[in-house]
Coordinates of C-alpha atoms and ligand atoms in Angstrom, one line a residue:
X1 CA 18.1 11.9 -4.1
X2 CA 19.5 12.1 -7.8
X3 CA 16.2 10.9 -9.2
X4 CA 14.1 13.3 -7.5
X5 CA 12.0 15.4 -9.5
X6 CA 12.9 19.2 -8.0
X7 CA 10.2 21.1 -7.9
X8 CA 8.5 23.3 -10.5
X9 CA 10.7 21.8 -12.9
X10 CA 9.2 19.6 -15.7
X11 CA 8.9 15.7 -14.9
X12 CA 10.8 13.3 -17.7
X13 CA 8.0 10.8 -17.5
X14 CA 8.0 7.1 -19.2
X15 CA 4.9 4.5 -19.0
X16 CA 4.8 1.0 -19.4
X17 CA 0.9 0.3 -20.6
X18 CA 0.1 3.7 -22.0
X19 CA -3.1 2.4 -23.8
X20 CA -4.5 0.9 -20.4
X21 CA -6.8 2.3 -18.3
X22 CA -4.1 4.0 -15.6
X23 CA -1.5 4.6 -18.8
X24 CA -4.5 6.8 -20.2
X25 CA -5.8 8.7 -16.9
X26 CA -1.9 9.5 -16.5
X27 CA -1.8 11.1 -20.1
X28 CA -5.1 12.8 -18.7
X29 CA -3.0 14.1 -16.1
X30 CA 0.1 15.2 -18.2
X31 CA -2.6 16.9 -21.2
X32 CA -4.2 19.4 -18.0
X33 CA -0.2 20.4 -17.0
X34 CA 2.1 20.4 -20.1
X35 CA 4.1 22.6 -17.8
X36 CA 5.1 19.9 -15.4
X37 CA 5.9 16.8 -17.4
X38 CA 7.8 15.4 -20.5
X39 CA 6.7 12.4 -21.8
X40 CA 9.9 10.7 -23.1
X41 CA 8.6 7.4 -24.0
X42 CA 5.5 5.0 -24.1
X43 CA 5.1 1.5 -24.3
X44 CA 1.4 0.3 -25.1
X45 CA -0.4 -3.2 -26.6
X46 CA -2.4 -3.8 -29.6
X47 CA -4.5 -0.7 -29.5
X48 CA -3.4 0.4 -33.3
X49 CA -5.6 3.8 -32.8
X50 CA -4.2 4.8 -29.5
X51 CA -0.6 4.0 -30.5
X52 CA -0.5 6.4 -33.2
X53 CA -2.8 9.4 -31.0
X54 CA -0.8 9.0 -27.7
X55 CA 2.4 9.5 -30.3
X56 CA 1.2 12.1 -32.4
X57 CA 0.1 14.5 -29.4
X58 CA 2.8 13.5 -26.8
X59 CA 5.6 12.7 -29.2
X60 CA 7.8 10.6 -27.1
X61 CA 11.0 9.9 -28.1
X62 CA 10.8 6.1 -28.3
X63 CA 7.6 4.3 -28.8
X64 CA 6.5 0.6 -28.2
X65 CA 4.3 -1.4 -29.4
X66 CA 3.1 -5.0 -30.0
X67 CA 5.1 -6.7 -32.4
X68 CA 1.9 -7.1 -34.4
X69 CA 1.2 -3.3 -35.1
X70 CA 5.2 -2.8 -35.9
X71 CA 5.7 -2.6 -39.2
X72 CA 2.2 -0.5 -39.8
X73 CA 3.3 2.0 -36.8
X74 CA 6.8 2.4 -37.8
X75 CA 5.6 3.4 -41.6
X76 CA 2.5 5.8 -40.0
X77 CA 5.3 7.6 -37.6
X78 CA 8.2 7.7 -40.5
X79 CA 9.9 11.3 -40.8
X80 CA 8.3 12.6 -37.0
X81 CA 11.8 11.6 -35.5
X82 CA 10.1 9.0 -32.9
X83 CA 11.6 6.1 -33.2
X84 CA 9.5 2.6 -32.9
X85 CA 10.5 -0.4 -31.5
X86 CA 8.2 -3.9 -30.2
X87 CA 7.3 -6.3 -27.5
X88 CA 9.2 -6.9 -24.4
X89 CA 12.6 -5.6 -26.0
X90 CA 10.6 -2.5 -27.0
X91 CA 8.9 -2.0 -23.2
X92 CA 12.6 -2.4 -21.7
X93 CA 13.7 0.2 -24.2
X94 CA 11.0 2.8 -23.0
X95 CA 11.9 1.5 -19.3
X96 CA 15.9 2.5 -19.6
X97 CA 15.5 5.6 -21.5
X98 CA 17.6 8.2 -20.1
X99 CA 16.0 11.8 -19.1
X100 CA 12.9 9.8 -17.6
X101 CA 13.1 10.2 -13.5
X102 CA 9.8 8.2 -13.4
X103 CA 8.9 5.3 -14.9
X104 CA 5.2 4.7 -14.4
X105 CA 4.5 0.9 -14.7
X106 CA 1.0 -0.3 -15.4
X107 CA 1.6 -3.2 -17.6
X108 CA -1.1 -5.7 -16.5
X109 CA 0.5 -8.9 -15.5
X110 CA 3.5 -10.9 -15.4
X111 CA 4.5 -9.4 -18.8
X112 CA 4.9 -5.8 -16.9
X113 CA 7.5 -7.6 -14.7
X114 CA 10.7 -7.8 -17.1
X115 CA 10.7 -4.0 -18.6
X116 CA 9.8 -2.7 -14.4
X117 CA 13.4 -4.9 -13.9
X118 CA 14.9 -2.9 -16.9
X119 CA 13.5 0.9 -15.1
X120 CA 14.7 -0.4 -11.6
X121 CA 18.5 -1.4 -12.8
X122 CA 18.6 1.9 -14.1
X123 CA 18.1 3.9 -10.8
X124 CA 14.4 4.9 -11.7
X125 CA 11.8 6.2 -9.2
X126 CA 9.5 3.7 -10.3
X127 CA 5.5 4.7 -10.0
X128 CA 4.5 1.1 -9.4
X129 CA 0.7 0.1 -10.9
X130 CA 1.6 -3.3 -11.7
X131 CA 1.2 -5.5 -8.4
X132 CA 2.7 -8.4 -10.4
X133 CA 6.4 -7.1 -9.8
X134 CA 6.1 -7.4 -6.3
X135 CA 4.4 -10.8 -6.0
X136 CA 6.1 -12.0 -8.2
X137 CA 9.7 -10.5 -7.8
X138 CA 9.6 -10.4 -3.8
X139 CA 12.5 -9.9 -2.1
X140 CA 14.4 -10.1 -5.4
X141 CA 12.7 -7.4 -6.6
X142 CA 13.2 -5.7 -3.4
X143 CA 17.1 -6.6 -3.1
X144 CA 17.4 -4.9 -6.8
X145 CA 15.6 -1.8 -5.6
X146 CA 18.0 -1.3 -2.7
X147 CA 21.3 -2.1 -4.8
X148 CA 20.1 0.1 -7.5
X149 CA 19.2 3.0 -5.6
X150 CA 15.9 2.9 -7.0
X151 CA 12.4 4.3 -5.8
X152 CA 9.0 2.4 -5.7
X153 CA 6.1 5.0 -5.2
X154 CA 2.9 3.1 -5.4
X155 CA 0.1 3.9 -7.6
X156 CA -2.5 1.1 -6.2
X157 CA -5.1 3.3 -4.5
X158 CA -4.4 1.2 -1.0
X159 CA -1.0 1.7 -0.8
X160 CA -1.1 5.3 -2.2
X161 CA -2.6 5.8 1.1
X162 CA -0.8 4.1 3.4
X163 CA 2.0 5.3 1.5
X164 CA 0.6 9.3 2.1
X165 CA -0.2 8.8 5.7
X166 CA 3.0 7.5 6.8
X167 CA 4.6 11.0 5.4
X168 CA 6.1 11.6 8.3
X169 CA 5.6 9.1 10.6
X170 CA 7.9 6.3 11.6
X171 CA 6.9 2.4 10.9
X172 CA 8.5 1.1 14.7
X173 CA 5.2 2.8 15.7
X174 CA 2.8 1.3 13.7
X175 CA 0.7 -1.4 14.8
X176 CA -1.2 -2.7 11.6
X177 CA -2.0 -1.6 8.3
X178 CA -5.7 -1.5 7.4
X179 CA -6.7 -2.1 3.4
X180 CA -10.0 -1.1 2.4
X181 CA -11.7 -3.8 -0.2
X182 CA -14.5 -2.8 -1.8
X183 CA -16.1 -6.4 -1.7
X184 CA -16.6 -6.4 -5.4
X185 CA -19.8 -7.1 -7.3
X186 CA -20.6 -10.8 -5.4
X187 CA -20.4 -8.9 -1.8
X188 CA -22.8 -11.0 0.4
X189 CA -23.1 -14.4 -2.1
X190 CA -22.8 -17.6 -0.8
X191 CA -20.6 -20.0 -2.3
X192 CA -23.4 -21.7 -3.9
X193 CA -24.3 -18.7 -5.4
X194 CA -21.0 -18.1 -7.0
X195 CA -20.9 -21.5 -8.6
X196 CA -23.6 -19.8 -10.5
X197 CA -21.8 -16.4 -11.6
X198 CA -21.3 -15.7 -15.3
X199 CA -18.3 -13.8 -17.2
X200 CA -21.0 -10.7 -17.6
X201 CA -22.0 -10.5 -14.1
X202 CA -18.1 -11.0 -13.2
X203 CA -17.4 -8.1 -15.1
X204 CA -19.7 -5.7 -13.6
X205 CA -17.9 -3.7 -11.1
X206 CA -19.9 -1.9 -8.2
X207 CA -17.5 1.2 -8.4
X208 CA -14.2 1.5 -10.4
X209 CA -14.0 0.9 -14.1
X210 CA -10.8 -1.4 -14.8
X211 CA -9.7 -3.7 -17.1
X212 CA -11.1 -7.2 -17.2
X213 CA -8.3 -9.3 -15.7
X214 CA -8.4 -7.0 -12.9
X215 CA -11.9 -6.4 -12.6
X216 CA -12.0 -10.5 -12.2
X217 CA -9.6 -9.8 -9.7
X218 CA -11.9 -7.9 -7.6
X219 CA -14.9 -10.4 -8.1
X220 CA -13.0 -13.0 -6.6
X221 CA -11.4 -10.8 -3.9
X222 CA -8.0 -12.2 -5.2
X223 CA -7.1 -8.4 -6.3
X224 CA -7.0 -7.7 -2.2
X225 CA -4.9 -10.9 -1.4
X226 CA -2.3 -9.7 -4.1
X227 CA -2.3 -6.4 -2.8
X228 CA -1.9 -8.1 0.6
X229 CA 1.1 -9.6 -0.5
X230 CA 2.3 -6.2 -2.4
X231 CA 2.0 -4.3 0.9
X232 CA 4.3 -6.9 2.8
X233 CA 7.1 -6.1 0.0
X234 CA 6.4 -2.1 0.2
X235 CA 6.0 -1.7 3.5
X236 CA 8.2 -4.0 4.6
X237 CA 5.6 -6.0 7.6
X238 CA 4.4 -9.2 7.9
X239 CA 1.1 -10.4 6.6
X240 CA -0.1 -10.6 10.2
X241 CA -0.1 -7.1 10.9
X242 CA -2.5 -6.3 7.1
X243 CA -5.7 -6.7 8.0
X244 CA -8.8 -6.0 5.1
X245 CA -12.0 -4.5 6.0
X246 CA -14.7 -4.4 3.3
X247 CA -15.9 -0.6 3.3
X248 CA -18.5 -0.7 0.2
X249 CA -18.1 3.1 -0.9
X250 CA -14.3 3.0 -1.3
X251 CA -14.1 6.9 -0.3
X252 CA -11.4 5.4 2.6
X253 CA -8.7 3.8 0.1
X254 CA -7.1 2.6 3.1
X255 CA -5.8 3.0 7.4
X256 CA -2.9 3.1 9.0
X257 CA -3.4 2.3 12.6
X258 CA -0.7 3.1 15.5
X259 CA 0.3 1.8 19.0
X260 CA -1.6 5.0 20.8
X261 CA -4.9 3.9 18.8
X262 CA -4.7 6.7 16.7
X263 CA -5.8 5.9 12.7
X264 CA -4.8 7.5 9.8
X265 CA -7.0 7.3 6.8
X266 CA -6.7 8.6 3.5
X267 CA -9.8 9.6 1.6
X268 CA -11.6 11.0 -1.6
X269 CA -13.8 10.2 -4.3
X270 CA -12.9 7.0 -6.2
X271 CA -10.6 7.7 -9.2
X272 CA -7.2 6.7 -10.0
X273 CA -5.8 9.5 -11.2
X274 CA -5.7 10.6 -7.9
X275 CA -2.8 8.3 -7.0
X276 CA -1.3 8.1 -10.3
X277 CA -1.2 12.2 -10.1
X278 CA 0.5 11.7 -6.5
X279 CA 3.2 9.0 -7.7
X280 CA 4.3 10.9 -11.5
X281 CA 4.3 14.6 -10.1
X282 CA 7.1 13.7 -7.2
X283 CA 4.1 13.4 -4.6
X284 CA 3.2 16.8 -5.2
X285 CA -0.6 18.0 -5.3
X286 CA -1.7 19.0 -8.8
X287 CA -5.8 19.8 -9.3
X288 CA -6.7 17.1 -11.6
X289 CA -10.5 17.1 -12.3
X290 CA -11.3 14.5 -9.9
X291 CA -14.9 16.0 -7.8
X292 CA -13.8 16.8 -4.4
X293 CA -15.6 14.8 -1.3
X294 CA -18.6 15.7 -0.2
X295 CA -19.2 13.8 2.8
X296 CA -22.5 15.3 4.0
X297 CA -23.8 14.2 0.6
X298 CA -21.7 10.8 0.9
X299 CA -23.3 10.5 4.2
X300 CA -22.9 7.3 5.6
X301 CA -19.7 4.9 5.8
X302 CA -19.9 1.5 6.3
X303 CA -17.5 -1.2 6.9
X304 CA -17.8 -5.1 7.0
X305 CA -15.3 -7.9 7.7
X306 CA -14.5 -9.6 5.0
X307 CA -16.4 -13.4 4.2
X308 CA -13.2 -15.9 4.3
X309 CA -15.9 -18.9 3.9
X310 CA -17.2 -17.5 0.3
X311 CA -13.8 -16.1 -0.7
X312 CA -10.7 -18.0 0.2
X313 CA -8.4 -15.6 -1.6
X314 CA -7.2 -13.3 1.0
X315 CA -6.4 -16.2 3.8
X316 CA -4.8 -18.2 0.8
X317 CA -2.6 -14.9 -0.1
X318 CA -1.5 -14.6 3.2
X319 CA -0.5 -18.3 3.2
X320 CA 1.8 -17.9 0.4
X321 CA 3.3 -15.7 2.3
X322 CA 3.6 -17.6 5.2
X323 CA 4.5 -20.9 3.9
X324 CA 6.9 -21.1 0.9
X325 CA 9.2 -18.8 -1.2
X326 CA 7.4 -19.1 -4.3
X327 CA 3.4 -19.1 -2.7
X328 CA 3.1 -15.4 -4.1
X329 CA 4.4 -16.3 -7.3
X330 CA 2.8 -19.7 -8.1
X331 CA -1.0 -17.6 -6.3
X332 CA -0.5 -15.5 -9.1
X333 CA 0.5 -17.0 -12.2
X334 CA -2.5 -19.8 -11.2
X335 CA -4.5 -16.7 -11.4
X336 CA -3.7 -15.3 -14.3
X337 CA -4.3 -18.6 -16.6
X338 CA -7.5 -19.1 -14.6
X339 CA -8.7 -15.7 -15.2
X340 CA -8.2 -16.3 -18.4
X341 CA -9.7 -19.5 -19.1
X342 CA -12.9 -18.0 -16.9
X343 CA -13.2 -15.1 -19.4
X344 CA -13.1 -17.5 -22.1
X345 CA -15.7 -19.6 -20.7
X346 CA -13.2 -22.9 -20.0
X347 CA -13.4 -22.7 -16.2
X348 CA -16.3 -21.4 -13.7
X349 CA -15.9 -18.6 -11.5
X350 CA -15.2 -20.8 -8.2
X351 CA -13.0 -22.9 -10.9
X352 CA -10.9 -20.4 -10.0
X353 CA -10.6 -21.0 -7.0
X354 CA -9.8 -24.5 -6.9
X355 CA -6.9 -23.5 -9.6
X356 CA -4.9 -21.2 -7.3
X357 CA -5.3 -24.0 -4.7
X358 CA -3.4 -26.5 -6.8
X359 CA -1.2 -24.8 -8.3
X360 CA 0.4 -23.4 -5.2
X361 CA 0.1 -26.8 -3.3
X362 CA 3.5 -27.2 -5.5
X363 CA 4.9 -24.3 -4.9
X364 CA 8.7 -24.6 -3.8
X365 CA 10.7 -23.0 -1.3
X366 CA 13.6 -21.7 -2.7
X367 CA 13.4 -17.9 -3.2
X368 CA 14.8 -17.2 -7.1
X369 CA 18.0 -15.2 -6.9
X370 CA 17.7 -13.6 -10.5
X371 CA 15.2 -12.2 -13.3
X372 CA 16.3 -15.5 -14.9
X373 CA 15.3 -17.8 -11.9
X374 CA 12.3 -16.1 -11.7
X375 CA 11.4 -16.7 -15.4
X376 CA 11.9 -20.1 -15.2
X377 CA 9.9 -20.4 -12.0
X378 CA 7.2 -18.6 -14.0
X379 CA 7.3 -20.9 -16.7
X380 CA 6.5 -23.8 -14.2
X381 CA 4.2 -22.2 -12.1
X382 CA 2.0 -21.3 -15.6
X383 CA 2.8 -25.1 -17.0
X384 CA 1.1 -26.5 -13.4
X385 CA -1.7 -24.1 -14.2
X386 CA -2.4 -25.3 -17.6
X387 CA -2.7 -28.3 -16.5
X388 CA -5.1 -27.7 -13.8
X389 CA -7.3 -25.6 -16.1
X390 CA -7.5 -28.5 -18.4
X391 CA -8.9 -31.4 -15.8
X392 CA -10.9 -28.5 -14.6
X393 CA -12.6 -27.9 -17.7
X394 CA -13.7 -31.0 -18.8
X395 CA -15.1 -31.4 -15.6
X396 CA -18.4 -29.5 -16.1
X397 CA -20.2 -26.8 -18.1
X398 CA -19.7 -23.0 -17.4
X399 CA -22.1 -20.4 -17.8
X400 CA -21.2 -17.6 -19.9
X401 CA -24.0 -15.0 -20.2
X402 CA -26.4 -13.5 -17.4
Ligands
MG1 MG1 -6.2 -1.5 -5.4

């Protein structure tokens, strides 16, 4: 394929989010092998400090940043020949530069959607971080990938792995896909516990450090129901053949099980840059600092099913799939306002809850046929959460510290 990295030869590499927590282990990655990539352009948020580092050492040819730090950036970088340019113009900028075979997207949210559209209509092999452009582009997205002769390689650490152990294998023999979850801080709560949870204790994740929206995500569960519906557009298989098991040390990052009852798992110690190092190098196997598994000293795996009674999320992802063209995308932008609202103490924890139920009881069926359709159907989808957020909230009080 044209966008193929060959071998040995240096990577062109872009990223969408370079100042997030996966843009910065993937800059980890390309500091250890300067031999192997080029960064040619980065796109990052409102992180003044890391704007200017991640452009002084990597020196990418275009750099984006929040409309808010323009002027200041553009001033700090004038005479080093990078050029500067802002918000979601900027992010589509560093997403159609030429000379970048990989696009690395891990813009948290919606807002990574529009620029991963700009890096797909442009034929990139797209290292895909951001879940939102497959709930919430679907089989438009998908269509657009196809047309465009585009790539997606994931970088979730789930569908790294299926990803990895299919290498070689052909889908008409698989039987179901198995995504480890690792339960997330709340793992064995009741419900009338959560009611109970606070934004700290929401915050503390058992085992990998992300950033807040996400690590919400994983409280709730609602990070495995996305990646539910993210593994039915990858993968290409109904939501009845993705089963979740709760395996608490997250060394398995997920299973691939096949009609002669043979599994394949992938495994390793918990770290992302193991799947971001797979996604950027052209699935090759670089040493990247990550410890190596010890599994005498991990000693014992265990795995749990998962509690649908305290966490509705996963059974309400795989009913957006099921039901309605827009369930996926209505699930998630109810989420992200409710997150939201959670972390700024407007809505409880199980508030959440109740606003993803809502939102996408009005979810229509008609699948969107353009970027532009879906934009619109975002707008409505984050009007109808609004809304529920606000008869939530001044419906009861919410604890905000442990
Ligand atoms: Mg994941």
């Amino acid at each position: 394929m044209a966008n193929e990295p060959t071998t040995g030869a240096k990577v062109g590499l872009s990223i969408l989010g370079s100042s997030g927590s996966i843009g910065r282990s993937a800059l980890d990655i390309v500091r250890s092998h300067p031999d192997r990539f080029r960064i040619r352009g980065l796109a990052c948020g409102k992180n003044l400090d890391q704007a200017l580092l991640q452009a002084r050492e990597f020196r990418p040819e275009l750099l984006s940043v929040d409309e808010s730090l323009y002027s200041h950036v553009r001033e700090e970088l004038s005479g080093t020949g990078i050029h500067v340019q802002a918000g979601v113009e900027g992010a589509c900028a560093v997403a159609a530069l030429p000379d970048a075979e990989v696009l690395l997207s891990a813009i948290v949210g919606e807002a990574g959607l529009a620029p991963t559209w700009e890096g797909i209509r442009n034929g990139r092999t797209v290292a895909l971080a951001n879940k939102e452009t497959l709930v919430v582009g679907g089989q438009t997205v998908i269509d657009r990938i196809k047309s465009k002769g585009a790539r997606l390689v994931p970088v979730d650490s789930e569908h790294s792995a299926i990803y990895q152990a299919m290498r070689g294998h052909s889908w008409t023999g698989v039987r179901r896909i198995i995504l480890t979850a690792s339960g997330g801080p709340f793992f064995g709560k009741t419900r009338a516990d959560l009611d109970q949870v606070s934004r700290d204790q929401a915050l503390n994740h058992p085992t990998w450090k992300m950033g807040p929206k996400i690590t919400i995500d994983s409280a709730t569960l609602l990070n495995k129901g996305l990646e539910l519906i993210e593994a039915r557009w990858l993968f290409d298989i109904p939501s009845s053949q993705i089963d979740v098991v709760v395996h608490r040390q997250s060394i398995i990052h997920s299973m691939v099980e096949f009609e002669d009852a043979s599994v394949l798992a992938q495994m390793g110690v918990p770290d992302m840059k193991g799947p971001i190092a797979y996604a950027i190098s052209g699935e090759e196997r670089l040493p990247i600092g990550v410890p190596f598994l010890d599994l005498v000293k991990t000693g014992t795996l265990t795995f749990f099913p998962p509690d649908h009674e305290t966490f509705p999320a996963i059974r309400l992802a795989a009913r957006s799939i099921a039901r309605t063209g827009q369930g996926p995308l209505y699930l998630n932008m109810a989420n992200e306002v409710a997150v939201q609202a959670f972390l700024e103490g407007r809505i409880s924890f199980t508030g959440i809850f109740d606003i993803w139920e809502r939102v996408m009881a009005e979810a229509p069926e008609a699948v969107p046929e353009s970027l532009d359709e879906i934009r619109r159907a975002v707008s409505r989808a984050t009007a109808l959460a609004h809304d529920a957020v606000a008869k939530t909230g001044s419906m009861g009080s919410v604890p905000v510290c442990s």
